[in-house]
PDB file of C-alpha atoms in Angstrom:
ATOM      1  CA  GLY L   1     101.414  91.345 104.561  1.00  0.00           C
ATOM      2  CA  GLN L   2      99.294  92.969 101.919  1.00  0.00           C
ATOM      3  CA  GLN L   3     101.039  95.406  99.621  1.00  0.00           C
ATOM      4  CA  VAL L   4      99.855  97.750  96.930  1.00  0.00           C
ATOM      5  CA  MET L   5     102.448  98.709  94.345  1.00  0.00           C
ATOM      6  CA  GLN L   6     101.936 102.035  92.597  1.00  0.00           C
ATOM      7  CA  ILE L   7     103.795 103.370  89.565  1.00  0.00           C
ATOM      8  CA  PRO L   8     105.252 105.652  88.467  1.00  0.00           C
ATOM      9  CA  GLN L   9     106.638 107.306  91.555  1.00  0.00           C
ATOM     10  CA  TYR L  10     106.926 110.627  89.794  1.00  0.00           C
ATOM     11  CA  GLN L  11     105.697 112.144  86.541  1.00  0.00           C
ATOM     12  CA  HIS L  12     106.281 115.547  85.035  1.00  0.00           C
ATOM     13  CA  VAL L  13     103.986 116.413  82.099  1.00  0.00           C
ATOM     14  CA  GLN L  14     103.341 119.378  79.871  1.00  0.00           C
ATOM     15  CA  GLU L  15      99.991 121.044  80.466  1.00  0.00           C
ATOM     16  CA  GLY L  16      97.456 119.448  78.139  1.00  0.00           C
ATOM     17  CA  GLU L  17      99.151 116.042  78.099  1.00  0.00           C
ATOM     18  CA  ASP L  18      97.513 112.990  79.581  1.00  0.00           C
ATOM     19  CA  PHE L  19      98.622 111.264  82.776  1.00  0.00           C
ATOM     20  CA  THR L  20      98.107 107.763  84.131  1.00  0.00           C
ATOM     21  CA  THR L  21      99.031 106.121  87.409  1.00  0.00           C
ATOM     22  CA  TYR L  22      98.720 102.384  88.060  1.00  0.00           C
ATOM     23  CA  CYS L  23      98.226 100.268  91.136  1.00  0.00           C
ATOM     24  CA  ASN L  24      98.695  96.558  91.531  1.00  0.00           C
ATOM     25  CA  SER L  25      98.029  94.058  94.292  1.00  0.00           C
ATOM     26  CA  SER L  26      99.223  90.458  94.418  1.00  0.00           C
ATOM     27  CA  THR L  27      95.943  89.416  96.035  1.00  0.00           C
ATOM     28  CA  THR L  28      92.320  90.192  95.287  1.00  0.00           C
ATOM     29  CA  LEU L  29      90.988  93.453  96.656  1.00  0.00           C
ATOM     30  CA  SER L  30      87.544  94.029  98.103  1.00  0.00           C
ATOM     31  CA  ASN L  31      87.646  97.572  96.751  1.00  0.00           C
ATOM     32  CA  ILE L  32      90.047 100.282  95.634  1.00  0.00           C
ATOM     33  CA  GLN L  33      89.985 103.910  96.662  1.00  0.00           C
ATOM     34  CA  TRP L  34      91.802 106.899  95.194  1.00  0.00           C
ATOM     35  CA  TYR L  35      92.956 110.006  97.052  1.00  0.00           C
ATOM     36  CA  LYS L  36      94.588 113.256  96.002  1.00  0.00           C
ATOM     37  CA  GLN L  37      96.994 115.226  98.159  1.00  0.00           C
ATOM     38  CA  ARG L  38      97.792 118.758  97.069  1.00  0.00           C
ATOM     39  CA  PRO L  39     101.257 120.093  97.950  1.00  0.00           C
ATOM     40  CA  GLY L  40     101.237 121.000 101.639  1.00  0.00           C
ATOM     41  CA  GLY L  41      97.808 119.463 102.120  1.00  0.00           C
ATOM     42  CA  HIS L  42      96.325 116.210 103.330  1.00  0.00           C
ATOM     43  CA  PRO L  43      94.872 113.325 101.285  1.00  0.00           C
ATOM     44  CA  VAL L  44      91.330 113.886 100.068  1.00  0.00           C
ATOM     45  CA  PHE L  45      89.075 111.064  98.941  1.00  0.00           C
ATOM     46  CA  LEU L  46      88.266 110.999  95.231  1.00  0.00           C
ATOM     47  CA  ILE L  47      86.407 107.769  94.554  1.00  0.00           C
ATOM     48  CA  GLN L  48      85.844 104.128  95.453  1.00  0.00           C
ATOM     49  CA  LEU L  49      85.529 101.245  92.994  1.00  0.00           C
ATOM     50  CA  VAL L  50      84.027  97.970  94.114  1.00  0.00           C
ATOM     51  CA  LYS L  51      82.948  95.902  91.127  1.00  0.00           C
ATOM     52  CA  SER L  52      85.147  93.860  88.822  1.00  0.00           C
ATOM     53  CA  GLY L  53      85.848  95.792  85.615  1.00  0.00           C
ATOM     54  CA  GLU L  54      84.238  98.952  86.973  1.00  0.00           C
ATOM     55  CA  VAL L  55      84.943 102.249  85.234  1.00  0.00           C
ATOM     56  CA  LYS L  56      83.994 105.603  86.725  1.00  0.00           C
ATOM     57  CA  LYS L  57      84.539 109.116  85.441  1.00  0.00           C
ATOM     58  CA  GLN L  58      84.816 112.447  87.185  1.00  0.00           C
ATOM     59  CA  LYS L  59      85.175 115.160  84.552  1.00  0.00           C
ATOM     60  CA  ARG L  60      88.686 114.613  83.124  1.00  0.00           C
ATOM     61  CA  LEU L  61      89.511 111.765  85.527  1.00  0.00           C
ATOM     62  CA  THR L  62      88.804 108.142  84.597  1.00  0.00           C
ATOM     63  CA  PHE L  63      89.160 105.375  87.175  1.00  0.00           C
ATOM     64  CA  GLN L  64      89.284 101.685  86.327  1.00  0.00           C
ATOM     65  CA  PHE L  65      89.199  98.532  88.428  1.00  0.00           C
ATOM     66  CA  GLY L  66      90.590  95.408  86.804  1.00  0.00           C
ATOM     67  CA  GLU L  67      88.573  92.333  85.994  1.00  0.00           C
ATOM     68  CA  ALA L  68      90.478  90.284  88.563  1.00  0.00           C
ATOM     69  CA  LYS L  69      90.149  93.072  91.170  1.00  0.00           C
ATOM     70  CA  LYS L  70      93.920  93.156  91.584  1.00  0.00           C
ATOM     71  CA  ASN L  71      94.787  96.314  89.685  1.00  0.00           C
ATOM     72  CA  SER L  72      93.486  99.792  89.076  1.00  0.00           C
ATOM     73  CA  SER L  73      94.355 102.916  87.167  1.00  0.00           C
ATOM     74  CA  LEU L  74      93.642 106.623  87.260  1.00  0.00           C
ATOM     75  CA  HIS L  75      93.849 108.489  83.974  1.00  0.00           C
ATOM     76  CA  ILE L  76      93.715 112.271  83.668  1.00  0.00           C
ATOM     77  CA  THR L  77      92.941 113.673  80.234  1.00  0.00           C
ATOM     78  CA  ALA L  78      94.499 116.995  79.217  1.00  0.00           C
ATOM     79  CA  THR L  79      96.170 117.829  82.510  1.00  0.00           C
ATOM     80  CA  GLN L  80      95.874 121.288  84.009  1.00  0.00           C
ATOM     81  CA  THR L  81      98.065 123.034  86.576  1.00  0.00           C
ATOM     82  CA  THR L  82      95.346 122.439  89.155  1.00  0.00           C
ATOM     83  CA  ASP L  83      95.963 118.688  88.836  1.00  0.00           C
ATOM     84  CA  VAL L  84      99.367 118.887  90.546  1.00  0.00           C
ATOM     85  CA  GLY L  85      99.768 116.822  93.669  1.00  0.00           C
ATOM     86  CA  THR L  86     100.236 113.252  94.796  1.00  0.00           C
ATOM     87  CA  TYR L  87      97.704 110.626  93.815  1.00  0.00           C
ATOM     88  CA  PHE L  88      97.355 107.627  96.090  1.00  0.00           C
ATOM     89  CA  CYS L  89      95.512 104.414  95.533  1.00  0.00           C
ATOM     90  CA  ALA L  90      94.393 102.455  98.574  1.00  0.00           C
ATOM     91  CA  GLY L  91      93.504  98.804  98.324  1.00  0.00           C
ATOM     92  CA  GLY L  92      90.786  97.375 100.506  1.00  0.00           C
ATOM     93  CA  TYR L  93      91.522  94.047 102.144  1.00  0.00           C
ATOM     94  CA  GLY L  94      88.390  93.352 104.155  1.00  0.00           C
ATOM     95  CA  ASN L  95      88.177  96.167 106.705  1.00  0.00           C
ATOM     96  CA  LYS L  96      91.759  97.242 106.144  1.00  0.00           C
ATOM     97  CA  LEU L  97      92.985  99.858 103.682  1.00  0.00           C
ATOM     98  CA  VAL L  98      96.555  99.659 102.374  1.00  0.00           C
ATOM     99  CA  PHE L  99      97.927 102.716 100.594  1.00  0.00           C
ATOM    100  CA  GLY L 100     100.257 102.704  97.642  1.00  0.00           C
ATOM    101  CA  ALA L 101     103.378 104.873  97.747  1.00  0.00           C
ATOM    102  CA  GLY L 102     101.719 107.521  95.587  1.00  0.00           C
ATOM    103  CA  THR L 103     102.490 109.157  92.258  1.00  0.00           C
ATOM    104  CA  ILE L 104     103.675 112.753  92.331  1.00  0.00           C
ATOM    105  CA  LEU L 105     102.325 114.711  89.364  1.00  0.00           C
ATOM    106  CA  ARG L 106     103.933 117.945  88.234  1.00  0.00           C
ATOM    107  CA  VAL L 107     102.458 119.934  85.364  1.00  0.00           C
ATOM    108  CA  LYS L 108     104.509 122.384  83.282  1.00  0.00           C
ATOM    109  CA  SER L 109     102.534 125.307  81.919  1.00  0.00           C
TER     110      SER L 109
ATOM    111  CA  ASP O   1      81.393 118.770 106.539  1.00  0.00           C
ATOM    112  CA  VAL O   2      83.543 116.309 108.391  1.00  0.00           C
ATOM    113  CA  LYS O   3      86.269 117.921 110.380  1.00  0.00           C
ATOM    114  CA  VAL O   4      89.344 116.135 111.668  1.00  0.00           C
ATOM    115  CA  THR O   5      91.696 118.261 113.717  1.00  0.00           C
ATOM    116  CA  GLN O   6      95.166 117.516 115.036  1.00  0.00           C
ATOM    117  CA  SER O   7      96.682 119.234 118.032  1.00  0.00           C
ATOM    118  CA  SER O   8      99.790 120.620 116.321  1.00  0.00           C
ATOM    119  CA  ARG O   9     100.914 121.291 112.754  1.00  0.00           C
ATOM    120  CA  TYR O  10     104.594 121.302 113.702  1.00  0.00           C
ATOM    121  CA  LEU O  11     106.346 119.757 116.662  1.00  0.00           C
ATOM    122  CA  VAL O  12     110.004 119.512 117.633  1.00  0.00           C
ATOM    123  CA  LYS O  13     111.045 117.087 120.346  1.00  0.00           C
ATOM    124  CA  ARG O  14     114.261 115.636 121.693  1.00  0.00           C
ATOM    125  CA  THR O  15     115.312 111.998 121.621  1.00  0.00           C
ATOM    126  CA  GLY O  16     113.862 110.111 124.569  1.00  0.00           C
ATOM    127  CA  GLU O  17     110.971 112.487 125.182  1.00  0.00           C
ATOM    128  CA  LYS O  18     107.417 111.198 125.479  1.00  0.00           C
ATOM    129  CA  VAL O  19     105.272 112.677 122.725  1.00  0.00           C
ATOM    130  CA  PHE O  20     101.496 112.928 122.513  1.00  0.00           C
ATOM    131  CA  LEU O  21      99.710 113.591 119.232  1.00  0.00           C
ATOM    132  CA  GLU O  22      96.020 114.295 119.565  1.00  0.00           C
ATOM    133  CA  CYS O  23      93.298 113.851 116.961  1.00  0.00           C
ATOM    134  CA  VAL O  24      89.651 114.864 117.240  1.00  0.00           C
ATOM    135  CA  GLN O  25      86.806 114.262 114.777  1.00  0.00           C
ATOM    136  CA  ASP O  26      83.368 115.815 114.931  1.00  0.00           C
ATOM    137  CA  MET O  27      81.259 113.427 112.856  1.00  0.00           C
ATOM    138  CA  ASP O  28      80.674 110.592 115.314  1.00  0.00           C
ATOM    139  CA  HIS O  29      82.765 108.175 113.238  1.00  0.00           C
ATOM    140  CA  GLU O  30      83.544 104.875 114.877  1.00  0.00           C
ATOM    141  CA  ASN O  31      86.739 104.226 112.920  1.00  0.00           C
ATOM    142  CA  MET O  32      89.902 106.214 113.491  1.00  0.00           C
ATOM    143  CA  PHE O  33      93.423 105.726 112.174  1.00  0.00           C
ATOM    144  CA  TRP O  34      96.980 106.944 112.629  1.00  0.00           C
ATOM    145  CA  TYR O  35      99.394 106.939 109.676  1.00  0.00           C
ATOM    146  CA  ARG O  36     102.867 108.203 109.094  1.00  0.00           C
ATOM    147  CA  GLN O  37     103.821 109.581 105.707  1.00  0.00           C
ATOM    148  CA  ASP O  38     107.394 109.463 104.426  1.00  0.00           C
ATOM    149  CA  PRO O  39     108.656 110.330 100.916  1.00  0.00           C
ATOM    150  CA  GLY O  40     108.510 107.346  98.592  1.00  0.00           C
ATOM    151  CA  LEU O  41     106.728 105.178 101.160  1.00  0.00           C
ATOM    152  CA  GLY O  42     103.220 106.560 101.009  1.00  0.00           C
ATOM    153  CA  LEU O  43     100.982 106.301 104.052  1.00  0.00           C
ATOM    154  CA  ARG O  44     101.770 103.522 106.471  1.00  0.00           C
ATOM    155  CA  LEU O  45      99.242 102.485 109.082  1.00  0.00           C
ATOM    156  CA  ILE O  46     100.471 102.642 112.666  1.00  0.00           C
ATOM    157  CA  TYR O  47      97.338 101.853 114.684  1.00  0.00           C
ATOM    158  CA  PHE O  48      93.616 101.973 114.217  1.00  0.00           C
ATOM    159  CA  SER O  49      90.521 101.801 116.361  1.00  0.00           C
ATOM    160  CA  TYR O  50      86.990 100.669 115.565  1.00  0.00           C
ATOM    161  CA  ASP O  51      85.467 101.654 118.872  1.00  0.00           C
ATOM    162  CA  VAL O  52      86.121 103.339 122.179  1.00  0.00           C
ATOM    163  CA  LYS O  53      88.843 101.612 124.185  1.00  0.00           C
ATOM    164  CA  MET O  54      89.532  99.343 121.235  1.00  0.00           C
ATOM    165  CA  LYS O  55      92.798  99.389 119.314  1.00  0.00           C
ATOM    166  CA  GLU O  56      94.523  97.268 116.740  1.00  0.00           C
ATOM    167  CA  LYS O  57      98.058  97.290 115.437  1.00  0.00           C
ATOM    168  CA  GLY O  58      98.662  98.417 111.904  1.00  0.00           C
ATOM    169  CA  ASP O  59     101.696  97.671 109.788  1.00  0.00           C
ATOM    170  CA  ILE O  60     104.302  99.623 111.788  1.00  0.00           C
ATOM    171  CA  PRO O  61     103.224  99.791 115.466  1.00  0.00           C
ATOM    172  CA  GLU O  62     106.703  99.427 117.010  1.00  0.00           C
ATOM    173  CA  GLY O  63     107.613 102.396 119.179  1.00  0.00           C
ATOM    174  CA  TYR O  64     104.043 103.707 119.295  1.00  0.00           C
ATOM    175  CA  SER O  65     100.959 103.247 121.418  1.00  0.00           C
ATOM    176  CA  VAL O  66      97.462 104.711 121.209  1.00  0.00           C
ATOM    177  CA  SER O  67      94.564 105.653 123.416  1.00  0.00           C
ATOM    178  CA  ARG O  68      90.870 105.986 122.631  1.00  0.00           C
ATOM    179  CA  GLU O  69      88.958 106.940 125.752  1.00  0.00           C
ATOM    180  CA  LYS O  70      86.248 108.861 123.907  1.00  0.00           C
ATOM    181  CA  LYS O  71      84.717 108.221 120.510  1.00  0.00           C
ATOM    182  CA  GLU O  72      85.815 111.542 119.048  1.00  0.00           C
ATOM    183  CA  ARG O  73      89.422 111.451 120.231  1.00  0.00           C
ATOM    184  CA  PHE O  74      92.296 109.183 119.213  1.00  0.00           C
ATOM    185  CA  SER O  75      95.748 109.823 120.620  1.00  0.00           C
ATOM    186  CA  LEU O  76      99.090 108.587 119.362  1.00  0.00           C
ATOM    187  CA  ILE O  77     101.873 108.236 121.907  1.00  0.00           C
ATOM    188  CA  LEU O  78     105.593 107.940 121.295  1.00  0.00           C
ATOM    189  CA  GLU O  79     106.863 106.529 124.583  1.00  0.00           C
ATOM    190  CA  SER O  80     110.481 107.481 123.914  1.00  0.00           C
ATOM    191  CA  ALA O  81     110.923 109.456 120.740  1.00  0.00           C
ATOM    192  CA  SER O  82     113.753 108.514 118.402  1.00  0.00           C
ATOM    193  CA  THR O  83     115.177 110.283 115.364  1.00  0.00           C
ATOM    194  CA  ASN O  84     113.730 107.652 113.012  1.00  0.00           C
ATOM    195  CA  GLN O  85     110.275 108.757 114.118  1.00  0.00           C
ATOM    196  CA  THR O  86     110.757 112.103 112.446  1.00  0.00           C
ATOM    197  CA  SER O  87     107.880 112.147 109.984  1.00  0.00           C
ATOM    198  CA  MET O  88     104.499 113.552 108.993  1.00  0.00           C
ATOM    199  CA  TYR O  89     101.735 112.000 111.098  1.00  0.00           C
ATOM    200  CA  LEU O  90      98.227 111.907 109.699  1.00  0.00           C
ATOM    201  CA  CYS O  91      95.080 111.045 111.578  1.00  0.00           C
ATOM    202  CA  ALA O  92      91.931 109.909 109.785  1.00  0.00           C
ATOM    203  CA  SER O  93      88.393 108.933 110.639  1.00  0.00           C
ATOM    204  CA  SER O  94      85.980 107.103 108.433  1.00  0.00           C
ATOM    205  CA  ARG O  95      82.527 105.988 107.615  1.00  0.00           C
ATOM    206  CA  PRO O  96      82.472 102.492 106.144  1.00  0.00           C
ATOM    207  CA  LYS O  97      83.666 104.022 102.849  1.00  0.00           C
ATOM    208  CA  GLU O  98      86.092 106.931 102.587  1.00  0.00           C
ATOM    209  CA  GLN O  99      88.595 108.185 105.116  1.00  0.00           C
ATOM    210  CA  PHE O 100      88.770 111.831 106.141  1.00  0.00           C
ATOM    211  CA  PHE O 101      92.205 113.096 107.037  1.00  0.00           C
ATOM    212  CA  GLY O 102      93.379 115.758 109.417  1.00  0.00           C
ATOM    213  CA  PRO O 103      95.923 118.393 108.357  1.00  0.00           C
ATOM    214  CA  GLY O 104      98.849 116.378 109.719  1.00  0.00           C
ATOM    215  CA  THR O 105     101.542 116.968 112.320  1.00  0.00           C
ATOM    216  CA  ARG O 106     105.107 117.303 111.120  1.00  0.00           C
ATOM    217  CA  LEU O 107     107.200 115.902 113.944  1.00  0.00           C
ATOM    218  CA  THR O 108     110.941 116.427 114.114  1.00  0.00           C
ATOM    219  CA  VAL O 109     112.938 114.480 116.690  1.00  0.00           C
ATOM    220  CA  LEU O 110     116.383 115.897 117.366  1.00  0.00           C
TER     221      LEU O 110
END
């Protein structure tokens, strides 16, 4: 079946450092979505990318969708303690969404 | 704002019990989903439904069934709970784009 691989599984950064998480699919995606789950909370939708090579920004967060629509990344510039949580990508295969395993981000202040 | 509610935040059951997890959404979404979340495995789709009385198997349907008698309600049923079903269960509903998640039910099967 379809699988979305996400790395790293865990990252611990100093406040102010940058952070990146990557997702990869072996087959072409119709879209990619990103979610954030705060500790003790539930996943909350951040963004959807649909077009090949698309780049979107939300303040310090930059989302990219690869040219082949098989990979994506989320980059956070100058992390803050409020960025802690688990970031999930979710690959769209037609009507179906397949989640990556998530990257847990911890920020040391 | 979309609201997705789940019947319990925490639940403890014994092996072999029948377990019902209820999910209700208030935004008239057609699509509803049940996931389980386990450390290192992310969210895995158990079942989903695109309409009333309609259901489709996700990636890990074994040991589970679902019911969707009304548009706003999607129930997950564990016919005979087992210890390997101890997990966090998340319900979601969606427009064509993003999914909205409920707060989750942490189920422990002893």
